[in-house]
mmCIF file of C-alpha atoms in Angstrom:
data_model
loop_
_atom_site.group_PDB
_atom_site.id
_atom_site.type_symbol
_atom_site.label_atom_id
_atom_site.label_comp_id
_atom_site.label_asym_id
_atom_site.label_seq_id
_atom_site.Cartn_x
_atom_site.Cartn_y
_atom_site.Cartn_z
ATOM 1 C CA THR A 1 -24.810 -7.763 8.364
ATOM 2 C CA ASN A 2 -24.162 -5.669 5.275
ATOM 3 C CA ASN A 3 -21.174 -3.312 5.592
ATOM 4 C CA ALA A 4 -20.110 -4.800 8.928
ATOM 5 C CA LEU A 5 -16.353 -5.009 9.489
ATOM 6 C CA GLY A 6 -16.472 -8.591 10.688
ATOM 7 C CA SER A 7 -12.903 -9.740 11.308
ATOM 8 C CA ALA A 8 -11.279 -6.825 9.413
ATOM 9 C CA THR A 9 -8.576 -4.921 11.282
ATOM 10 C CA LEU A 10 -9.298 -1.218 11.625
ATOM 11 C CA TYR A 11 -6.359 1.185 11.200
ATOM 12 C CA ALA A 12 -6.712 4.818 12.274
ATOM 13 C CA MET A 13 -5.201 7.336 9.848
ATOM 14 C CA ASP A 14 -3.369 10.578 10.600
ATOM 15 C CA GLY A 15 -4.825 13.887 9.413
ATOM 16 C CA CYS A 16 -3.445 13.295 5.902
ATOM 17 C CA GLY A 17 -4.721 9.725 5.557
ATOM 18 C CA ASN A 18 -1.488 7.889 6.336
ATOM 19 C CA PHE A 19 -0.602 4.930 8.523
ATOM 20 C CA GLN A 20 1.640 5.726 11.492
ATOM 21 C CA GLY A 21 4.243 3.125 10.631
ATOM 22 C CA ILE A 22 5.247 0.159 8.575
ATOM 23 C CA THR A 23 7.897 -2.541 8.943
ATOM 24 C CA PHE A 24 9.170 -4.119 5.751
ATOM 25 C CA ASN A 25 12.114 -6.517 5.411
ATOM 26 C CA GLY A 26 13.109 -5.810 9.003
ATOM 27 C CA VAL A 27 13.252 -2.020 8.493
ATOM 28 C CA SER A 28 10.771 0.159 10.391
ATOM 29 C CA TYR A 29 9.505 3.384 8.859
ATOM 30 C CA THR A 30 7.563 5.966 10.878
ATOM 31 C CA ASP A 31 5.342 8.633 9.395
ATOM 32 C CA THR A 32 6.518 12.180 10.095
ATOM 33 C CA GLY A 33 2.948 13.429 10.122
ATOM 34 C CA CYS A 34 1.327 16.266 8.291
ATOM 35 C CA ALA A 35 1.486 19.077 10.839
ATOM 36 C CA GLY A 36 1.771 22.462 9.188
ATOM 37 C CA GLY A 37 1.026 20.975 5.791
ATOM 38 C CA ALA A 38 4.364 19.125 5.579
ATOM 39 C CA ASN A 39 3.440 15.604 4.576
ATOM 40 C CA ASN A 40 6.050 12.921 4.058
ATOM 41 C CA PRO A 41 3.809 9.865 3.769
ATOM 42 C CA ILE A 42 5.262 6.512 4.687
ATOM 43 C CA ALA A 43 2.274 4.295 3.920
ATOM 44 C CA PHE A 44 -1.256 4.867 2.708
ATOM 45 C CA VAL A 45 -4.130 3.208 0.831
ATOM 46 C CA ASP A 46 -5.005 4.991 -2.417
ATOM 47 C CA SER A 47 -7.592 3.661 -4.850
ATOM 48 C CA GLY A 48 -6.481 6.328 -7.341
ATOM 49 C CA SER A 49 -3.030 4.818 -7.869
ATOM 50 C CA SER A 50 -2.657 2.361 -10.743
ATOM 51 C CA GLY A 51 -0.158 0.134 -8.958
ATOM 52 C CA LEU A 52 1.406 -1.017 -5.721
ATOM 53 C CA PHE A 53 4.190 1.518 -5.362
ATOM 54 C CA ILE A 54 6.629 0.129 -2.805
ATOM 55 C CA LEU A 55 10.207 1.277 -2.450
ATOM 56 C CA ASP A 56 12.624 1.944 -5.257
ATOM 57 C CA HIS A 57 13.887 -0.791 -7.561
ATOM 58 C CA THR A 58 17.473 -0.666 -6.283
ATOM 59 C CA THR A 59 16.360 -1.168 -2.662
ATOM 60 C CA LEU A 60 14.221 -4.151 -3.658
ATOM 61 C CA GLY A 61 16.609 -5.521 -6.254
ATOM 62 C CA ILE A 62 13.866 -5.618 -8.903
ATOM 63 C CA ASN A 63 14.375 -4.587 -12.513
ATOM 64 C CA ASP A 64 12.334 -1.676 -13.831
ATOM 65 C CA CYS A 65 10.630 -2.164 -17.174
ATOM 66 C CA THR A 66 12.333 -0.273 -19.962
ATOM 67 C CA ASP A 67 9.409 1.862 -21.092
ATOM 68 C CA ASN A 68 6.498 2.015 -18.661
ATOM 69 C CA GLY A 69 7.827 2.868 -15.180
ATOM 70 C CA TYR A 70 6.641 -0.358 -13.550
ATOM 71 C CA TYR A 71 8.576 -3.325 -12.207
ATOM 72 C CA CYS A 72 9.569 -6.239 -14.451
ATOM 73 C CA PRO A 73 10.878 -9.005 -12.186
ATOM 74 C CA SER A 74 11.788 -12.265 -13.904
ATOM 75 C CA SER A 75 9.095 -14.035 -11.850
ATOM 76 C CA THR A 76 6.256 -12.882 -9.607
ATOM 77 C CA LEU A 77 7.516 -11.785 -6.193
ATOM 78 C CA THR A 78 5.468 -11.976 -3.000
ATOM 79 C CA PHE A 79 6.271 -9.721 -0.071
ATOM 80 C CA SER A 80 4.717 -11.262 3.033
ATOM 81 C CA ASN A 81 4.257 -9.946 6.535
ATOM 82 C CA ILE A 82 4.380 -6.225 5.833
ATOM 83 C CA ALA A 83 3.538 -4.962 9.334
ATOM 84 C CA LEU A 84 1.272 -1.899 9.514
ATOM 85 C CA THR A 85 0.477 0.333 12.488
ATOM 86 C CA GLY A 86 -2.429 2.751 12.532
ATOM 87 C CA TYR A 87 -2.223 6.314 13.831
ATOM 88 C CA GLY A 88 -2.041 6.419 17.620
ATOM 89 C CA ASN A 89 -1.334 2.682 17.514
ATOM 90 C CA VAL A 90 -4.997 2.054 16.672
ATOM 91 C CA GLY A 91 -4.734 -1.076 14.590
ATOM 92 C CA THR A 92 -1.799 -3.361 13.904
ATOM 93 C CA GLY A 93 -1.533 -6.218 11.475
ATOM 94 C CA ASN A 94 0.260 -7.767 8.533
ATOM 95 C CA VAL A 95 -0.458 -7.626 4.812
ATOM 96 C CA SER A 96 1.107 -9.276 1.772
ATOM 97 C CA VAL A 97 1.446 -8.018 -1.798
ATOM 98 C CA SER A 98 2.702 -9.582 -5.003
ATOM 99 C CA ILE A 99 4.521 -7.865 -7.860
ATOM 100 C CA ALA A 100 4.510 -9.392 -11.347
ATOM 101 C CA ASN A 101 6.274 -8.454 -14.579
ATOM 102 C CA ALA A 102 4.345 -5.464 -15.941
ATOM 103 C CA ASP A 103 5.375 -6.054 -19.544
ATOM 104 C CA ALA A 104 4.048 -9.620 -19.349
ATOM 105 C CA LEU A 105 0.803 -8.469 -17.680
ATOM 106 C CA PHE A 106 0.143 -5.851 -20.366
ATOM 107 C CA ALA A 107 1.017 -8.211 -23.240
ATOM 108 C CA ALA A 108 -1.192 -11.046 -21.988
ATOM 109 C CA ASN A 109 -4.142 -8.819 -21.045
ATOM 110 C CA PRO A 110 -4.210 -5.755 -23.348
ATOM 111 C CA THR A 111 -7.826 -4.860 -22.482
ATOM 112 C CA PHE A 112 -7.433 -4.976 -18.693
ATOM 113 C CA ALA A 113 -7.629 -1.689 -16.799
ATOM 114 C CA VAL A 114 -6.233 -2.946 -13.492
ATOM 115 C CA PHE A 115 -4.012 -5.774 -12.313
ATOM 116 C CA GLY A 116 -3.811 -7.175 -8.786
ATOM 117 C CA ASN A 117 -0.019 -7.433 -8.864
ATOM 118 C CA LEU A 118 1.162 -4.404 -10.833
ATOM 119 C CA GLY A 119 3.881 -2.496 -8.984
ATOM 120 C CA GLY A 120 6.490 0.160 -9.384
ATOM 121 C CA ASP A 121 8.879 2.607 -7.752
ATOM 122 C CA SER A 122 7.546 4.863 -5.024
ATOM 123 C CA GLY A 123 10.671 6.935 -4.677
ATOM 124 C CA THR A 124 14.291 7.126 -5.641
ATOM 125 C CA SER A 125 15.985 6.011 -2.414
ATOM 126 C CA LEU A 126 15.276 4.912 1.146
ATOM 127 C CA ALA A 127 14.925 8.598 2.093
ATOM 128 C CA THR A 128 12.092 9.215 -0.402
ATOM 129 C CA ASP A 129 10.363 5.828 -0.473
ATOM 130 C CA SER A 130 6.804 5.249 0.616
ATOM 131 C CA PHE A 131 4.284 2.419 0.432
ATOM 132 C CA ASP A 132 1.334 3.319 -1.787
ATOM 133 C CA PHE A 133 -1.179 0.500 -1.563
ATOM 134 C CA GLY A 134 -2.962 1.498 -4.778
ATOM 135 C CA LEU A 135 -5.969 0.118 -6.626
ATOM 136 C CA PRO A 136 -4.457 -3.381 -7.039
ATOM 137 C CA PHE A 137 -4.549 -3.704 -3.235
ATOM 138 C CA PHE A 138 -8.347 -3.529 -3.409
ATOM 139 C CA LEU A 139 -8.406 -6.701 -5.537
ATOM 140 C CA GLY A 140 -8.443 -9.627 -3.166
ATOM 141 C CA HIS A 141 -9.133 -7.514 -0.071
ATOM 142 C CA THR A 142 -12.391 -6.215 1.315
ATOM 143 C CA VAL A 143 -11.450 -2.642 2.138
ATOM 144 C CA PHE A 144 -13.554 -0.326 4.280
ATOM 145 C CA VAL A 145 -12.878 3.417 4.316
ATOM 146 C CA GLY A 146 -14.200 5.791 6.966
ATOM 147 C CA ILE A 147 -13.721 9.517 6.460
ATOM 148 C CA ALA A 148 -12.909 12.014 9.214
ATOM 149 C CA GLY A 149 -15.920 12.492 11.467
ATOM 150 C CA ALA A 150 -17.459 9.118 10.577
ATOM 151 C CA THR A 151 -18.758 6.905 13.334
ATOM 152 C CA VAL A 152 -15.986 4.444 14.049
ATOM 153 C CA PRO A 153 -17.042 0.823 14.559
ATOM 154 C CA ASN A 154 -15.979 -1.370 17.453
ATOM 155 C CA GLY A 155 -15.445 1.619 19.772
ATOM 156 C CA ALA A 156 -12.079 2.481 18.165
ATOM 157 C CA THR A 157 -10.666 5.998 18.184
ATOM 158 C CA ALA A 158 -10.047 7.400 14.711
ATOM 159 C CA PRO A 159 -10.890 11.118 14.534
ATOM 160 C CA ASN A 160 -9.102 11.502 11.183
ATOM 161 C CA GLY A 161 -10.802 8.539 9.548
ATOM 162 C CA PHE A 162 -9.774 4.934 9.079
ATOM 163 C CA VAL A 163 -9.255 2.060 6.705
ATOM 164 C CA ALA A 164 -10.049 -1.518 7.577
ATOM 165 C CA PHE A 165 -9.312 -4.764 5.770
#
């Protein structure tokens, strides 16, 4: 059926559109929520971001490019089994992302507008890092987005909206 979730995992979002938690490289991060307008997002899906912005380069041990703000690892890196938890524990699952050398991507494909493995810094330290699954995340994934108030499939509870993939 068109637009049916099928086997996609549904993740409820908090009132600001964030996942409740994420575990990456054995470290668990928990969203502090957005009560009172204070939003310190830990992880979110954002089709408006040009890259996969995950952690800072010193935490990951990846070199930044010299002039464009993206990562320039010597070879493509794959981060597997990034564990996500939806708001209210509605939805749990693992995702993987790859980060390639941005300079090489731009040089080889000067007319491309988006790359599936373009990544960069999300913060400046563990205290300010977040996981921004930007537009490249949509390449290779079928992503469903339900806004607040939408009918939630499969009987799940997601009053603030959801993403599913």
